[in-house]
Amino acid sequence: MRPVRLAALLALAWLVAIPTLPAGAQGPLDADTTEQVRNYVTEAMDELRIPGAAVVIVGPEGIEFAEGFGTAGPGDVAATPQTPFQIASLSKQLTAIAVMQLVDAGDLELGATVRSYVDWFGAEGSDTAMITVRDLLAHASGWTERDGLVNRAQPGNDPGAIEQNVRRLAETPLSHPIGQFEYSNANYDVLGYLVAFVSGQTFEDYMAENVFAPLGMSHTHTDEAASRADGLAQGHYPFFGSPISWEIGFVRSGLPSAFIASSAEDLGHVLIAHLNDGAYAGEQVLPTAAMALLRRPLIHPDAWNGYGWGWWSYPLWDAGTLSDGAGMSQYDVPVVLEHGGSHTTFAGGMALLPEEEIGVVVLLNTDDSAAPSRVSQLHTGIAQILLGLSPGVPVSFDEPIRQYGKHLLAGVAILMALGVAWAAWRIRRWRRDPAVAPSGRRGVLLHLVLPLALDVGATVFFWWLVLDTVGIGLADYPIIVHEAPDAGLALALIAVLGLGWGLLRTALTLRVLRRGSPAPA
């Protein structure tokens, strides 16, 4: 065969084979480990019904594995390591880098109060005025998780959105003492505003110039239009367990804590900088000592877990090994720094094992609000593979009420709807034939009082159950609609069927009973 013809056939075969390969494959993981990672990800995607994912593994020398799996958008657009995803709470790590840059430059002090920089932040002498930069980085400001979610129900792109959110927080009473840990997006939203206030730039401009550019993060965006133009992955929401395309809206006021868009490859650059004393591609993002401080916890919520600078740190127990030395057994457990990100329609995680020089990024274009612990295990599962272990299929550690609550609400709404149909048929029958209509006290009790009590009681109980489980109030119902639209829909149907139809049915039944009553003498 002629060389030219042979080359053409080989090129054609290569082109035909491309669609069957994971998008954006790179090396140099060994073949066996690469196959284990691929199998683990594809099996998890099938099990958890994940439409698309991007995975990046790094070492100190750079990216060792980078592949896309499944689809990122309509028309079977392939997910790649360069595809931007909404990274949710992984945004906190990027905001923390900006804060550390300003601390290293002397423009911010960890022990200084927010009020010492922003004079309207809390009344003089108030608890809010005592919140420090360190408190914010450690989620120890006194705000609740709910305080950091209220702004989610107000999507928008107002240029002053971040400041408006911070002014709201400055007037929000603290729910517990400063220094007590409670995870809240409110903390990092205030930090983002501080970055802008102290630097004299917008938060978006500072991040682009001082964090994204030196880290080579060309697929990372703080603007919705820019991320969509770059091929932002389509988010999916598991509507009662079935993933459907769903838009949640861009919330600019929550940008520093949860609304930056980035790619798995770009986030891999962050991990490479951690493994290279703060440098990426010859660019020093942070001095060595400052980069090391980013990996040090600022607070310990319990004996085994630390938090600080957008990282959880704890022993990766599942990766522990038993060894014998000096005549006695020893259990060796690596320490992992990791963080998950969870939106209504996106999820992901980053894991860093500095001693083992391993970094992992996983981004997904769906989430599981009923069992978020399952999708949050993939990045640490891959880390276990890299340590020579075999992680099991992700399992749920969430409370039963969270796992099955939405289906319970749906079942209650369906039962109520069936009750509506039956009651409507019954009232119609009574109107046609008053002789079969109930009468007397027993009839009033069984067909008027008891059904109304059951409807009102069921409505109040299930609304209380959901609001108490989530930890929010009745006025925060829009947060449920934003974060879990199927649960929000089921709750709305229960209210309409329980209260709305309950009152209407009572009025119609009362009318029939009066019509069927004998006339007074």
mmCIF file of C-alpha atoms in Angstrom, residues 213-354:
data_model
loop_
_atom_site.group_PDB
_atom_site.id
_atom_site.type_symbol
_atom_site.label_atom_id
_atom_site.label_comp_id
_atom_site.label_asym_id
_atom_site.label_seq_id
_atom_site.Cartn_x
_atom_site.Cartn_y
_atom_site.Cartn_z
ATOM 1 C CA ALA A 213 -5.226 35.487 34.892
ATOM 2 C CA PRO A 214 -2.129 34.317 36.816
ATOM 3 C CA LEU A 215 -3.677 30.857 37.220
ATOM 4 C CA GLY A 216 -4.422 30.596 33.504
ATOM 5 C CA MET A 217 -8.150 30.182 34.185
ATOM 6 C CA SER A 218 -9.430 31.141 30.740
ATOM 7 C CA HIS A 219 -12.744 29.294 31.181
ATOM 8 C CA THR A 220 -13.676 30.896 34.505
ATOM 9 C CA HIS A 221 -16.291 33.645 34.591
ATOM 10 C CA THR A 222 -18.077 35.969 37.004
ATOM 11 C CA ASP A 223 -20.606 37.045 34.366
ATOM 12 C CA GLU A 224 -23.554 34.963 33.197
ATOM 13 C CA ALA A 225 -23.387 36.123 29.582
ATOM 14 C CA ALA A 226 -19.668 35.374 29.324
ATOM 15 C CA SER A 227 -20.051 31.884 30.777
ATOM 16 C CA ARG A 228 -22.897 31.069 28.386
ATOM 17 C CA ALA A 229 -20.893 32.367 25.418
ATOM 18 C CA ASP A 230 -18.095 30.023 26.505
ATOM 19 C CA GLY A 231 -20.430 27.006 26.440
ATOM 20 C CA LEU A 232 -21.728 26.837 30.015
ATOM 21 C CA ALA A 233 -23.051 23.341 30.698
ATOM 22 C CA GLN A 234 -26.805 22.921 30.828
ATOM 23 C CA GLY A 235 -27.916 22.227 34.396
ATOM 24 C CA HIS A 236 -30.370 19.444 35.188
ATOM 25 C CA TYR A 237 -32.709 19.084 38.136
ATOM 26 C CA PRO A 238 -33.868 15.611 39.318
ATOM 27 C CA PHE A 239 -37.594 16.384 39.279
ATOM 28 C CA PHE A 240 -38.902 13.689 41.622
ATOM 29 C CA GLY A 241 -35.811 11.686 40.621
ATOM 30 C CA SER A 242 -35.903 12.224 36.829
ATOM 31 C CA PRO A 243 -33.269 14.703 35.532
ATOM 32 C CA ILE A 244 -34.712 17.479 33.364
ATOM 33 C CA SER A 245 -33.091 20.614 31.929
ATOM 34 C CA TRP A 246 -33.638 23.428 34.405
ATOM 35 C CA GLU A 247 -32.484 27.025 34.774
ATOM 36 C CA ILE A 248 -31.961 28.458 38.250
ATOM 37 C CA GLY A 249 -30.955 32.005 37.318
ATOM 38 C CA PHE A 250 -27.729 33.882 38.024
ATOM 39 C CA VAL A 251 -27.573 35.451 41.498
ATOM 40 C CA ARG A 252 -24.942 38.155 41.335
ATOM 41 C CA SER A 253 -25.332 39.022 45.013
ATOM 42 C CA GLY A 254 -24.073 35.512 45.833
ATOM 43 C CA LEU A 255 -21.180 35.558 43.375
ATOM 44 C CA PRO A 256 -18.297 35.410 45.910
ATOM 45 C CA SER A 257 -19.760 32.408 47.735
ATOM 46 C CA ALA A 258 -21.508 30.335 45.098
ATOM 47 C CA PHE A 259 -22.026 31.727 41.587
ATOM 48 C CA ILE A 260 -18.638 31.688 39.827
ATOM 49 C CA ALA A 261 -18.555 29.480 36.728
ATOM 50 C CA SER A 262 -15.390 27.517 35.972
ATOM 51 C CA SER A 263 -14.066 24.414 34.226
ATOM 52 C CA ALA A 264 -12.505 21.328 35.757
ATOM 53 C CA GLU A 265 -9.259 22.134 33.977
ATOM 54 C CA ASP A 266 -9.138 25.674 35.405
ATOM 55 C CA LEU A 267 -9.783 24.418 38.932
ATOM 56 C CA GLY A 268 -7.011 21.905 38.358
ATOM 57 C CA HIS A 269 -4.678 24.882 37.934
ATOM 58 C CA VAL A 270 -5.605 25.983 41.467
ATOM 59 C CA LEU A 271 -4.598 22.579 42.827
ATOM 60 C CA ILE A 272 -1.348 22.629 40.856
ATOM 61 C CA ALA A 273 -0.501 25.973 42.477
ATOM 62 C CA HIS A 274 -1.103 24.407 45.900
ATOM 63 C CA LEU A 275 1.295 21.587 45.037
ATOM 64 C CA ASN A 276 3.921 24.049 43.750
ATOM 65 C CA ASP A 277 4.238 26.503 46.637
ATOM 66 C CA GLY A 278 1.814 29.024 45.162
ATOM 67 C CA ALA A 279 3.151 29.030 41.591
ATOM 68 C CA TYR A 280 1.454 28.050 38.346
ATOM 69 C CA ALA A 281 3.260 27.990 34.990
ATOM 70 C CA GLY A 282 6.016 30.182 36.395
ATOM 71 C CA GLU A 283 3.545 32.756 37.780
ATOM 72 C CA GLN A 284 3.574 33.234 41.559
ATOM 73 C CA VAL A 285 -0.061 33.610 42.605
ATOM 74 C CA LEU A 286 0.820 33.725 46.316
ATOM 75 C CA PRO A 287 4.075 33.506 48.265
ATOM 76 C CA THR A 288 4.907 30.007 49.530
ATOM 77 C CA ALA A 289 4.068 30.773 53.166
ATOM 78 C CA ALA A 290 0.765 32.431 52.272
ATOM 79 C CA MET A 291 -0.258 29.495 50.070
ATOM 80 C CA ALA A 292 0.524 27.102 52.917
ATOM 81 C CA LEU A 293 -1.720 29.103 55.272
ATOM 82 C CA LEU A 294 -4.647 28.532 52.899
ATOM 83 C CA ARG A 295 -4.446 24.851 53.802
ATOM 84 C CA ARG A 296 -4.535 25.438 57.554
ATOM 85 C CA PRO A 297 -7.924 25.251 59.325
ATOM 86 C CA LEU A 298 -9.120 28.287 61.253
ATOM 87 C CA ILE A 299 -11.729 26.451 63.305
ATOM 88 C CA HIS A 300 -12.583 22.892 64.338
ATOM 89 C CA PRO A 301 -16.346 22.248 64.365
ATOM 90 C CA ASP A 302 -15.565 18.890 65.981
ATOM 91 C CA ALA A 303 -12.560 16.793 66.980
ATOM 92 C CA TRP A 304 -11.825 15.465 63.480
ATOM 93 C CA ASN A 305 -12.965 18.221 61.124
ATOM 94 C CA GLY A 306 -11.314 21.554 60.456
ATOM 95 C CA TYR A 307 -12.454 24.428 58.243
ATOM 96 C CA GLY A 308 -10.825 27.522 56.829
ATOM 97 C CA TRP A 309 -10.239 29.416 53.599
ATOM 98 C CA GLY A 310 -12.874 27.422 51.696
ATOM 99 C CA TRP A 311 -11.433 24.003 52.633
ATOM 100 C CA TRP A 312 -12.596 21.220 54.914
ATOM 101 C CA SER A 313 -9.701 19.196 56.322
ATOM 102 C CA TYR A 314 -10.002 15.791 57.963
ATOM 103 C CA PRO A 315 -8.506 12.271 57.974
ATOM 104 C CA LEU A 316 -9.604 10.312 54.907
ATOM 105 C CA TRP A 317 -10.522 7.264 56.964
ATOM 106 C CA ASP A 318 -11.547 5.123 54.002
ATOM 107 C CA ALA A 319 -8.006 5.444 52.645
ATOM 108 C CA GLY A 320 -6.311 4.330 55.863
ATOM 109 C CA THR A 321 -3.842 1.445 55.838
ATOM 110 C CA LEU A 322 -2.691 -0.909 58.576
ATOM 111 C CA SER A 323 1.046 -1.488 58.875
ATOM 112 C CA ASP A 324 3.354 -3.274 61.295
ATOM 113 C CA GLY A 325 6.387 -1.514 62.655
ATOM 114 C CA ALA A 326 8.606 -1.867 65.700
ATOM 115 C CA GLY A 327 6.584 -4.841 66.910
ATOM 116 C CA MET A 328 3.224 -3.039 66.938
ATOM 117 C CA SER A 329 0.464 -2.235 64.467
ATOM 118 C CA GLN A 330 0.003 1.268 63.160
ATOM 119 C CA TYR A 331 -2.918 2.773 61.267
ATOM 120 C CA ASP A 332 -1.809 5.355 58.699
ATOM 121 C CA VAL A 333 -4.466 7.762 57.442
ATOM 122 C CA PRO A 334 -3.869 10.548 54.909
ATOM 123 C CA VAL A 335 -5.277 14.012 55.594
ATOM 124 C CA VAL A 336 -7.459 15.392 52.841
ATOM 125 C CA LEU A 337 -8.477 18.968 52.125
ATOM 126 C CA GLU A 338 -11.710 19.000 50.216
ATOM 127 C CA HIS A 339 -14.842 20.970 49.499
ATOM 128 C CA GLY A 340 -18.056 20.241 47.705
ATOM 129 C CA GLY A 341 -20.262 22.512 45.664
ATOM 130 C CA SER A 342 -24.004 22.048 45.357
ATOM 131 C CA HIS A 343 -26.521 24.051 43.343
ATOM 132 C CA THR A 344 -30.056 23.158 42.372
ATOM 133 C CA THR A 345 -28.743 21.905 39.011
ATOM 134 C CA PHE A 346 -24.980 21.507 39.463
ATOM 135 C CA ALA A 347 -22.630 19.725 41.854
ATOM 136 C CA GLY A 348 -18.928 19.109 42.184
ATOM 137 C CA GLY A 349 -15.982 18.697 44.473
ATOM 138 C CA MET A 350 -12.252 19.292 44.847
ATOM 139 C CA ALA A 351 -9.864 17.138 46.874
ATOM 140 C CA LEU A 352 -6.240 17.885 47.726
ATOM 141 C CA LEU A 353 -3.828 15.514 49.470
ATOM 142 C CA PRO A 354 -0.676 17.629 49.832
#
